[in-house]
Amino acid sequence: TATGCTDTATYEFSTYNTPRAEFEPMSISTCEHDTTVNFSALTTHTGSDPVTYKWFVNDQIEGTTNPFTYRFQAPLSITSPEVFNIKVVAQTIGECGDTSQTAKVIINAIPTPRISVGPSQVLHQPDYQFTFKDLAPSDPDKTYQWDMGDRSQQTRNGEEITYQYGDTGSYTVKLKVSDFSTGCFASDSVTVSILYVPGYLQVPNAMCLGCSNYSLRQFLPLGKGLRKYRLRIYTTWGQK
């Protein structure tokens, strides 16, 4: 000061080295809707003080251990890739820290197929034909392969198909849907049945043209379990 008075003060402080962190894996692309990944951080730190970790998934803290395990899930109905951003912050007790580069986990899974069957999953003779369709959202990158499940080992392509079986029985139809842009695929299956019905044909032996009951005024054979039949009528003289 102007009068020559002086003062001295001592302040004590601590310094900490800043840890440098990186981790693996940095990029994962999967076709699974539900997948678990293990991450391991590699830290460069010249100090002796302990290092703590904070793991972030899409900017939300999800763990404080190293290694770090996280389960990634995407809806079964997703129609576009689901992207998760992962990073780790390594800190000393002085809160000196370093944020790693951002890793990515990308779920490319396609929507799970859902097979619809028409007119019904169970038919009776003489009906042998079904229509199958995938109800999941369509995409130009999708391809469809149907395994019809019969002895002929027939396959069909397309989002919607019609198929006629050659006999009664139960058949397991399998659908594989592939996305050629990502290489991902998903599948579904359904069992359809065609039941055997004993065939018969009832033929009237008389007609009543003057009856009030209209059904008795017609010569109308009634059949069941028959695809078709042929009827020939002859006169008394053997003429058709």
Short mmCIF file of C-alpha atoms in Angstrom, two decimals:
data_model
loop_
_atom_site.label_atom_id
_atom_site.label_comp_id
_atom_site.label_asym_id
_atom_site.label_seq_id
_atom_site.Cartn_x
_atom_site.Cartn_y
_atom_site.Cartn_z
CA THR A 1 0.00 0.00 0.00
CA ALA A 2 1.00 3.60 0.01
CA THR A 3 2.14 3.27 3.64
CA GLY A 4 4.17 0.17 2.92
CA CYS A 5 1.80 -2.26 4.66
CA THR A 6 1.59 -5.74 3.06
CA ASP A 7 -0.32 -8.97 3.64
CA THR A 8 0.14 -12.54 2.47
CA ALA A 9 -2.54 -15.23 2.07
CA THR A 10 -2.05 -18.93 1.25
CA TYR A 11 -4.67 -20.97 -0.62
CA GLU A 12 -4.50 -24.73 -1.02
CA PHE A 13 -6.05 -26.51 -3.99
CA SER A 14 -5.88 -29.88 -5.66
CA THR A 15 -5.35 -30.69 -9.31
CA TYR A 16 -6.52 -33.84 -11.03
CA ASN A 17 -5.63 -35.35 -14.33
CA THR A 18 -8.44 -35.64 -16.84
CA PRO A 19 -9.10 -39.26 -17.86
CA ARG A 20 -9.55 -40.00 -21.53
CA ALA A 21 -12.19 -42.61 -22.38
CA GLU A 22 -13.08 -44.69 -25.39
CA PHE A 23 -15.13 -47.86 -25.60
CA GLU A 24 -16.13 -50.77 -27.78
CA PRO A 25 -18.12 -51.69 -29.78
CA MET A 26 -18.73 -48.42 -31.60
CA SER A 27 -21.23 -49.58 -34.20
CA ILE A 28 -23.74 -52.44 -34.20
CA SER A 29 -26.44 -53.17 -36.75
CA THR A 30 -28.87 -55.99 -35.98
CA CYS A 31 -32.05 -57.56 -37.30
CA GLU A 32 -33.31 -58.51 -33.83
CA HIS A 33 -36.14 -56.59 -32.17
CA ASP A 34 -34.67 -57.45 -28.77
CA THR A 35 -30.88 -57.55 -28.34
CA THR A 36 -28.44 -57.16 -25.43
CA VAL A 37 -25.00 -55.56 -25.90
CA ASN A 38 -21.98 -55.44 -23.58
CA PHE A 39 -19.82 -52.27 -23.69
CA SER A 40 -16.34 -51.93 -22.18
CA ALA A 41 -14.62 -48.56 -21.63
CA LEU A 42 -10.84 -48.17 -22.01
CA THR A 43 -9.59 -45.23 -19.93
CA THR A 44 -6.23 -43.44 -20.12
CA HIS A 45 -5.49 -41.84 -16.72
CA THR A 46 -2.13 -40.97 -15.20
CA GLY A 47 -3.43 -40.06 -11.74
CA SER A 48 -3.97 -42.33 -8.76
CA ASP A 49 -7.48 -41.10 -7.90
CA PRO A 50 -10.39 -43.41 -8.79
CA VAL A 51 -12.39 -43.03 -12.00
CA THR A 52 -16.17 -43.30 -12.15
CA TYR A 53 -18.35 -43.87 -15.20
CA LYS A 54 -21.69 -42.69 -16.47
CA TRP A 55 -23.25 -44.44 -19.46
CA PHE A 56 -25.87 -42.62 -21.54
CA VAL A 57 -28.36 -44.13 -24.00
CA ASN A 58 -30.13 -41.47 -26.08
CA ASP A 59 -28.96 -38.85 -23.55
CA GLN A 60 -30.49 -40.71 -20.59
CA ILE A 61 -28.14 -42.11 -17.94
CA GLU A 62 -28.58 -45.87 -17.82
CA GLY A 63 -25.58 -47.21 -15.89
CA THR A 64 -22.49 -46.45 -13.80
CA THR A 65 -20.50 -49.68 -14.06
CA ASN A 66 -17.70 -50.70 -16.36
CA PRO A 67 -18.27 -52.91 -18.32
CA PHE A 68 -21.86 -51.84 -19.03
CA THR A 69 -24.65 -54.10 -20.33
CA TYR A 70 -27.84 -52.78 -21.90
CA ARG A 71 -30.89 -54.39 -23.48
CA PHE A 72 -32.09 -52.66 -26.65
CA GLN A 73 -35.70 -53.20 -27.71
CA ALA A 74 -37.80 -51.99 -30.65
CA PRO A 75 -41.54 -52.47 -31.28
CA LEU A 76 -42.51 -55.51 -33.36
CA SER A 77 -44.36 -53.18 -35.73
CA ILE A 78 -41.46 -50.83 -36.62
CA THR A 79 -41.31 -49.82 -40.27
CA SER A 80 -38.01 -47.88 -40.15
CA PRO A 81 -34.68 -48.43 -38.37
CA GLU A 82 -34.56 -47.72 -34.64
CA VAL A 83 -31.32 -45.87 -33.72
CA PHE A 84 -29.78 -45.72 -30.23
CA ASN A 85 -26.88 -43.37 -29.38
CA ILE A 86 -24.49 -44.50 -26.63
CA LYS A 87 -21.71 -42.58 -24.90
CA VAL A 88 -19.73 -42.81 -21.67
CA VAL A 89 -18.38 -40.09 -19.37
CA ALA A 90 -15.28 -40.98 -17.30
CA GLN A 91 -14.68 -38.70 -14.26
CA THR A 92 -12.31 -38.38 -11.33
CA ILE A 93 -13.39 -37.37 -7.83
CA GLY A 94 -12.72 -33.77 -8.84
CA GLU A 95 -15.34 -34.14 -11.55
CA CYS A 96 -12.70 -33.78 -14.21
CA GLY A 97 -13.93 -35.90 -17.05
CA ASP A 98 -14.01 -36.76 -20.71
CA THR A 99 -16.96 -37.71 -22.89
CA SER A 100 -16.32 -40.46 -25.38
CA GLN A 101 -17.30 -40.50 -29.00
CA THR A 102 -20.88 -41.59 -29.64
CA ALA A 103 -21.54 -45.20 -30.60
CA LYS A 104 -24.65 -46.40 -32.39
CA VAL A 105 -26.86 -49.47 -32.14
CA ILE A 106 -29.25 -49.73 -35.09
CA ILE A 107 -32.18 -52.15 -35.09
CA ASN A 108 -33.17 -52.81 -38.70
CA ALA A 109 -35.80 -55.46 -37.92
CA ILE A 110 -38.82 -55.63 -40.19
CA PRO A 111 -42.38 -55.87 -38.82
CA THR A 112 -43.36 -59.39 -37.78
CA PRO A 113 -45.63 -60.93 -40.47
CA ARG A 114 -49.26 -61.69 -39.60
CA ILE A 115 -50.98 -64.17 -41.88
CA SER A 116 -54.69 -63.82 -42.54
CA VAL A 117 -56.61 -66.72 -44.10
CA GLY A 118 -59.77 -66.61 -46.17
CA PRO A 119 -62.49 -67.63 -46.34
CA SER A 120 -61.72 -69.64 -43.16
CA GLN A 121 -58.92 -71.72 -41.64
CA VAL A 122 -61.18 -74.80 -41.88
CA LEU A 123 -62.95 -75.76 -45.10
CA HIS A 124 -65.16 -78.72 -46.02
CA GLN A 125 -65.21 -80.70 -49.20
CA PRO A 126 -65.63 -79.81 -51.99
CA ASP A 127 -63.88 -76.51 -51.15
CA TYR A 128 -60.08 -76.75 -51.41
CA GLN A 129 -58.99 -73.16 -52.05
CA PHE A 130 -57.57 -70.63 -49.54
CA THR A 131 -56.39 -67.04 -49.81
CA PHE A 132 -53.39 -66.01 -47.70
CA LYS A 133 -52.23 -62.46 -47.02
CA ASP A 134 -49.60 -60.76 -44.85
CA LEU A 135 -51.28 -58.04 -42.77
CA ALA A 136 -48.00 -56.39 -41.67
CA PRO A 137 -47.16 -53.03 -43.32
CA SER A 138 -45.82 -53.51 -46.85
CA ASP A 139 -42.59 -52.11 -48.24
CA PRO A 140 -41.10 -52.08 -51.76
CA ASP A 141 -37.91 -53.69 -50.40
CA LYS A 142 -39.80 -56.73 -49.09
CA THR A 143 -39.94 -60.13 -50.75
CA TYR A 144 -42.40 -62.85 -49.76
CA GLN A 145 -41.98 -66.61 -49.97
CA TRP A 146 -44.81 -68.96 -49.03
CA ASP A 147 -44.27 -72.67 -48.31
CA MET A 148 -47.66 -74.30 -48.78
CA GLY A 149 -46.95 -77.36 -46.63
CA ASP A 150 -48.29 -80.07 -48.94
CA ARG A 151 -46.55 -83.04 -50.52
CA SER A 152 -45.98 -81.18 -53.76
CA GLN A 153 -43.59 -78.83 -51.88
CA GLN A 154 -45.07 -75.89 -53.72
CA THR A 155 -43.91 -72.32 -52.99
CA ARG A 156 -45.52 -69.05 -53.97
CA ASN A 157 -44.37 -65.41 -54.02
CA GLY A 158 -46.27 -62.23 -53.24
CA GLU A 159 -47.87 -60.36 -50.36
CA GLU A 160 -51.21 -62.05 -51.10
CA ILE A 161 -51.69 -65.43 -52.79
CA THR A 162 -54.43 -67.95 -53.56
CA TYR A 163 -53.74 -71.68 -53.40
CA GLN A 164 -55.82 -74.78 -54.05
CA TYR A 165 -54.96 -78.05 -52.32
CA GLY A 166 -55.49 -81.41 -53.95
CA ASP A 167 -56.87 -83.39 -51.01
CA THR A 168 -58.32 -83.24 -47.52
CA GLY A 169 -56.05 -82.90 -44.48
CA SER A 170 -54.19 -80.30 -42.41
CA TYR A 171 -51.43 -78.14 -43.88
CA THR A 172 -48.94 -75.83 -42.16
CA VAL A 173 -48.31 -72.77 -44.31
CA LYS A 174 -45.08 -70.85 -43.65
CA LEU A 175 -44.29 -67.30 -44.73
CA LYS A 176 -40.79 -65.82 -44.87
CA VAL A 177 -40.56 -62.07 -45.44
CA SER A 178 -37.13 -60.65 -46.37
CA ASP A 179 -35.87 -57.09 -46.72
CA PHE A 180 -33.18 -57.13 -49.40
CA SER A 181 -31.91 -53.65 -48.41
CA THR A 182 -30.90 -54.79 -44.89
CA GLY A 183 -30.76 -58.57 -45.20
CA CYS A 184 -33.24 -58.93 -42.32
CA PHE A 185 -36.09 -61.42 -42.42
CA ALA A 186 -39.06 -62.51 -40.30
CA SER A 187 -41.51 -65.38 -40.49
CA ASP A 188 -44.97 -66.55 -39.49
CA SER A 189 -46.98 -69.74 -39.95
CA VAL A 190 -50.59 -70.91 -39.85
CA THR A 191 -52.32 -74.29 -40.07
CA VAL A 192 -55.33 -74.77 -42.34
CA SER A 193 -57.56 -77.82 -42.68
CA ILE A 194 -59.86 -79.33 -45.28
CA LEU A 195 -62.32 -81.78 -43.74
CA TYR A 196 -63.61 -84.89 -45.47
CA VAL A 197 -67.38 -84.92 -45.98
CA PRO A 198 -69.09 -88.16 -47.11
CA GLY A 199 -70.86 -87.34 -50.35
CA TYR A 200 -74.51 -88.09 -51.04
CA LEU A 201 -77.19 -87.11 -53.52
CA GLN A 202 -80.90 -87.11 -52.78
CA VAL A 203 -83.09 -87.40 -55.88
CA PRO A 204 -86.86 -86.93 -55.66
CA ASN A 205 -88.98 -89.80 -57.03
CA ALA A 206 -92.09 -87.71 -57.67
CA MET A 207 -93.30 -84.18 -58.39
CA CYS A 208 -96.50 -82.38 -57.42
CA LEU A 209 -97.06 -79.71 -60.02
CA GLY A 210 -100.29 -78.51 -58.44
CA CYS A 211 -99.06 -78.36 -54.83
CA SER A 212 -98.95 -75.06 -53.00
CA ASN A 213 -95.47 -75.93 -51.68
CA TYR A 214 -93.26 -74.58 -54.42
CA SER A 215 -90.35 -76.94 -53.60
CA LEU A 216 -92.58 -79.92 -54.41
CA ARG A 217 -93.34 -78.48 -57.83
CA GLN A 218 -89.66 -78.77 -58.88
CA PHE A 219 -87.50 -81.73 -59.73
CA LEU A 220 -84.52 -80.62 -57.60
CA PRO A 221 -81.87 -83.13 -56.47
CA LEU A 222 -80.04 -82.13 -53.27
CA GLY A 223 -76.38 -83.12 -52.69
CA LYS A 224 -73.62 -82.58 -50.16
CA GLY A 225 -69.91 -83.29 -50.28
CA LEU A 226 -69.95 -83.41 -54.07
CA ARG A 227 -68.09 -81.11 -56.41
CA LYS A 228 -70.42 -81.91 -59.31
CA TYR A 229 -72.79 -84.58 -60.54
CA ARG A 230 -74.41 -85.50 -63.84
CA LEU A 231 -78.08 -86.41 -64.08
CA ARG A 232 -79.74 -88.11 -67.05
CA ILE A 233 -83.53 -88.35 -67.38
CA TYR A 234 -85.11 -90.93 -69.71
CA THR A 235 -88.64 -91.29 -71.01
CA THR A 236 -90.61 -94.53 -70.83
CA TRP A 237 -89.24 -95.37 -74.24
CA GLY A 238 -85.63 -94.93 -73.13
CA GLN A 239 -85.11 -91.55 -74.70
CA LYS A 240 -82.94 -88.94 -72.92
#
